[in-house]
JSON list of C-alpha atoms in Angstrom, two decimals:
[
{"chain": "A", "resi": 1, "resn": "MET", "atom": "CA", "xyz": [-69.88, -13.76, 3.95]},
{"chain": "A", "resi": 2, "resn": "ARG", "atom": "CA", "xyz": [-68.76, -11.61, 1.03]},
{"chain": "A", "resi": 3, "resn": "SER", "atom": "CA", "xyz": [-67.55, -8.77, 3.30]},
{"chain": "A", "resi": 4, "resn": "LEU", "atom": "CA", "xyz": [-65.56, -11.27, 5.39]},
{"chain": "A", "resi": 5, "resn": "TYR", "atom": "CA", "xyz": [-63.88, -12.54, 2.20]},
{"chain": "A", "resi": 6, "resn": "ILE", "atom": "CA", "xyz": [-63.04, -8.97, 1.07]},
{"chain": "A", "resi": 7, "resn": "THR", "atom": "CA", "xyz": [-61.69, -8.08, 4.52]},
{"chain": "A", "resi": 8, "resn": "ALA", "atom": "CA", "xyz": [-59.50, -11.20, 4.63]},
{"chain": "A", "resi": 9, "resn": "LEU", "atom": "CA", "xyz": [-58.23, -10.56, 1.09]},
{"chain": "A", "resi": 10, "resn": "THR", "atom": "CA", "xyz": [-57.40, -6.95, 2.00]},
{"chain": "A", "resi": 11, "resn": "VAL", "atom": "CA", "xyz": [-55.43, -8.03, 5.07]},
{"chain": "A", "resi": 12, "resn": "VAL", "atom": "CA", "xyz": [-53.50, -10.63, 3.05]},
{"chain": "A", "resi": 13, "resn": "MET", "atom": "CA", "xyz": [-52.69, -8.13, 0.28]},
{"chain": "A", "resi": 14, "resn": "LEU", "atom": "CA", "xyz": [-51.51, -5.48, 2.74]},
{"chain": "A", "resi": 15, "resn": "THR", "atom": "CA", "xyz": [-49.33, -8.03, 4.53]},
{"chain": "A", "resi": 16, "resn": "LEU", "atom": "CA", "xyz": [-47.76, -9.23, 1.29]},
{"chain": "A", "resi": 17, "resn": "SER", "atom": "CA", "xyz": [-47.08, -5.67, 0.10]},
{"chain": "A", "resi": 18, "resn": "ALA", "atom": "CA", "xyz": [-45.02, -4.76, 3.20]},
{"chain": "A", "resi": 19, "resn": "PRO", "atom": "CA", "xyz": [-41.68, -6.01, 1.76]},
{"chain": "A", "resi": 20, "resn": "ALA", "atom": "CA", "xyz": [-42.12, -3.79, -1.32]},
{"chain": "A", "resi": 21, "resn": "TRP", "atom": "CA", "xyz": [-42.84, -0.75, 0.86]},
{"chain": "A", "resi": 22, "resn": "VAL", "atom": "CA", "xyz": [-39.82, -1.42, 3.04]},
{"chain": "A", "resi": 23, "resn": "HIS", "atom": "CA", "xyz": [-37.58, -1.93, -0.01]},
{"chain": "A", "resi": 24, "resn": "HIS", "atom": "CA", "xyz": [-38.50, 1.52, -1.30]},
{"chain": "A", "resi": 25, "resn": "SER", "atom": "CA", "xyz": [-37.96, 3.23, 2.02]},
{"chain": "A", "resi": 26, "resn": "GLY", "atom": "CA", "xyz": [-36.00, 6.48, 1.90]},
{"chain": "A", "resi": 27, "resn": "ALA", "atom": "CA", "xyz": [-34.64, 6.11, 5.42]},
{"chain": "A", "resi": 28, "resn": "MET", "atom": "CA", "xyz": [-31.04, 5.97, 4.23]},
{"chain": "A", "resi": 29, "resn": "PHE", "atom": "CA", "xyz": [-31.23, 9.38, 2.54]},
{"chain": "A", "resi": 30, "resn": "ASP", "atom": "CA", "xyz": [-30.99, 12.81, 4.15]},
{"chain": "A", "resi": 31, "resn": "ARG", "atom": "CA", "xyz": [-33.71, 14.67, 2.26]},
{"chain": "A", "resi": 32, "resn": "THR", "atom": "CA", "xyz": [-32.97, 17.93, 4.08]},
{"chain": "A", "resi": 33, "resn": "ARG", "atom": "CA", "xyz": [-29.50, 18.33, 2.56]},
{"chain": "A", "resi": 34, "resn": "GLU", "atom": "CA", "xyz": [-28.31, 18.59, -1.02]},
{"chain": "A", "resi": 35, "resn": "THR", "atom": "CA", "xyz": [-24.71, 17.68, -1.86]},
{"chain": "A", "resi": 36, "resn": "LYS", "atom": "CA", "xyz": [-22.93, 18.40, -5.13]},
{"chain": "A", "resi": 37, "resn": "ILE", "atom": "CA", "xyz": [-19.90, 16.31, -6.04]},
{"chain": "A", "resi": 38, "resn": "THR", "atom": "CA", "xyz": [-17.55, 16.31, -9.04]},
{"chain": "A", "resi": 39, "resn": "GLY", "atom": "CA", "xyz": [-15.31, 13.41, -9.85]},
{"chain": "A", "resi": 40, "resn": "THR", "atom": "CA", "xyz": [-14.38, 10.55, -12.14]},
{"chain": "A", "resi": 41, "resn": "VAL", "atom": "CA", "xyz": [-16.67, 7.60, -12.85]},
{"chain": "A", "resi": 42, "resn": "THR", "atom": "CA", "xyz": [-14.98, 4.35, -11.88]},
{"chain": "A", "resi": 43, "resn": "GLU", "atom": "CA", "xyz": [-17.85, 1.92, -12.44]},
{"chain": "A", "resi": 44, "resn": "PHE", "atom": "CA", "xyz": [-21.30, 1.97, -14.08]},
{"chain": "A", "resi": 45, "resn": "GLN", "atom": "CA", "xyz": [-23.91, -0.75, -13.54]},
{"chain": "A", "resi": 46, "resn": "TRP", "atom": "CA", "xyz": [-26.90, -0.80, -15.89]},
{"chain": "A", "resi": 47, "resn": "THR", "atom": "CA", "xyz": [-28.94, -3.27, -13.81]},
{"chain": "A", "resi": 48, "resn": "ASN", "atom": "CA", "xyz": [-32.39, -3.78, -12.36]},
{"chain": "A", "resi": 49, "resn": "PRO", "atom": "CA", "xyz": [-33.92, -2.73, -10.10]},
{"chain": "A", "resi": 50, "resn": "HIS", "atom": "CA", "xyz": [-31.66, 0.37, -9.99]},
{"chain": "A", "resi": 51, "resn": "ALA", "atom": "CA", "xyz": [-28.78, 1.45, -12.20]},
{"chain": "A", "resi": 52, "resn": "SER", "atom": "CA", "xyz": [-25.83, 2.79, -10.24]},
{"chain": "A", "resi": 53, "resn": "PHE", "atom": "CA", "xyz": [-22.34, 4.16, -10.63]},
{"chain": "A", "resi": 54, "resn": "LYS", "atom": "CA", "xyz": [-19.33, 4.98, -8.49]},
{"chain": "A", "resi": 55, "resn": "VAL", "atom": "CA", "xyz": [-17.45, 8.27, -8.55]},
{"chain": "A", "resi": 56, "resn": "ASP", "atom": "CA", "xyz": [-13.99, 8.97, -7.15]},
{"chain": "A", "resi": 57, "resn": "VAL", "atom": "CA", "xyz": [-14.01, 12.45, -5.60]},
{"chain": "A", "resi": 58, "resn": "LEU", "atom": "CA", "xyz": [-10.97, 14.32, -4.33]},
{"chain": "A", "resi": 59, "resn": "GLY", "atom": "CA", "xyz": [-11.73, 15.42, -0.76]},
{"chain": "A", "resi": 60, "resn": "ALA", "atom": "CA", "xyz": [-10.67, 18.68, 0.90]},
{"chain": "A", "resi": 61, "resn": "ASP", "atom": "CA", "xyz": [-7.91, 16.74, 2.69]},
{"chain": "A", "resi": 62, "resn": "GLY", "atom": "CA", "xyz": [-6.48, 15.53, -0.64]},
{"chain": "A", "resi": 63, "resn": "LYS", "atom": "CA", "xyz": [-7.69, 11.96, -0.16]},
{"chain": "A", "resi": 64, "resn": "THR", "atom": "CA", "xyz": [-9.90, 10.24, -2.72]},
{"chain": "A", "resi": 65, "resn": "GLU", "atom": "CA", "xyz": [-13.39, 9.24, -1.58]},
{"chain": "A", "resi": 66, "resn": "THR", "atom": "CA", "xyz": [-15.56, 6.83, -3.53]},
{"chain": "A", "resi": 67, "resn": "TRP", "atom": "CA", "xyz": [-19.24, 7.78, -3.71]},
{"chain": "A", "resi": 68, "resn": "SER", "atom": "CA", "xyz": [-21.96, 5.34, -4.83]},
{"chain": "A", "resi": 69, "resn": "ILE", "atom": "CA", "xyz": [-24.79, 6.91, -6.78]},
{"chain": "A", "resi": 70, "resn": "GLU", "atom": "CA", "xyz": [-28.09, 5.04, -7.10]},
{"chain": "A", "resi": 71, "resn": "MET", "atom": "CA", "xyz": [-30.36, 5.89, -10.01]},
{"chain": "A", "resi": 72, "resn": "ASN", "atom": "CA", "xyz": [-33.73, 4.84, -11.34]},
{"chain": "A", "resi": 73, "resn": "GLY", "atom": "CA", "xyz": [-34.27, 1.54, -13.15]},
{"chain": "A", "resi": 74, "resn": "PRO", "atom": "CA", "xyz": [-33.00, 1.14, -16.73]},
{"chain": "A", "resi": 75, "resn": "ASN", "atom": "CA", "xyz": [-36.52, 1.19, -18.19]},
{"chain": "A", "resi": 76, "resn": "ASN", "atom": "CA", "xyz": [-37.24, 4.60, -16.66]},
{"chain": "A", "resi": 77, "resn": "LEU", "atom": "CA", "xyz": [-33.78, 5.89, -17.61]},
{"chain": "A", "resi": 78, "resn": "ILE", "atom": "CA", "xyz": [-34.34, 4.89, -21.25]},
{"chain": "A", "resi": 79, "resn": "ARG", "atom": "CA", "xyz": [-37.59, 6.89, -21.25]},
{"chain": "A", "resi": 80, "resn": "ALA", "atom": "CA", "xyz": [-35.62, 9.85, -19.91]},
{"chain": "A", "resi": 81, "resn": "GLY", "atom": "CA", "xyz": [-33.11, 9.60, -22.77]},
{"chain": "A", "resi": 82, "resn": "TRP", "atom": "CA", "xyz": [-30.33, 7.60, -21.10]},
{"chain": "A", "resi": 83, "resn": "LYS", "atom": "CA", "xyz": [-28.48, 4.73, -22.78]},
{"chain": "A", "resi": 84, "resn": "ARG", "atom": "CA", "xyz": [-26.23, 2.01, -21.44]},
{"chain": "A", "resi": 85, "resn": "THR", "atom": "CA", "xyz": [-23.35, 4.08, -22.85]},
{"chain": "A", "resi": 86, "resn": "THR", "atom": "CA", "xyz": [-24.37, 7.52, -21.52]},
{"chain": "A", "resi": 87, "resn": "ILE", "atom": "CA", "xyz": [-21.63, 7.41, -18.90]},
{"chain": "A", "resi": 88, "resn": "LYS", "atom": "CA", "xyz": [-18.61, 5.14, -18.69]},
{"chain": "A", "resi": 89, "resn": "PRO", "atom": "CA", "xyz": [-15.55, 4.70, -16.47]},
{"chain": "A", "resi": 90, "resn": "GLY", "atom": "CA", "xyz": [-13.18, 7.61, -16.88]},
{"chain": "A", "resi": 91, "resn": "ASP", "atom": "CA", "xyz": [-15.90, 10.21, -17.56]},
{"chain": "A", "resi": 92, "resn": "LYS", "atom": "CA", "xyz": [-15.81, 13.38, -15.43]},
{"chain": "A", "resi": 93, "resn": "VAL", "atom": "CA", "xyz": [-19.23, 14.03, -13.89]},
{"chain": "A", "resi": 94, "resn": "THR", "atom": "CA", "xyz": [-20.96, 16.41, -11.52]},
{"chain": "A", "resi": 95, "resn": "VAL", "atom": "CA", "xyz": [-23.74, 14.89, -9.44]}
]
């Protein structure tokens, strides 16, 4: 009876954890390629679950492209030395 209970609990826990695993999927990122951009910060969001900012980058064709950069959560950024004021709109950055 105890092993049946443990098996059922394991199945329920694995089923309930699926949304968290899917949320943290890296499917939208190309991990085989590294891109370096330089531009001007237009927006900075210090929010959970991920801080983010937007950068306007001048393309090779002379047109401005807006890139969205997703970062870690604020709690982890604070531990790494970041503050809410580390970057702000108008700052020039290289990412």
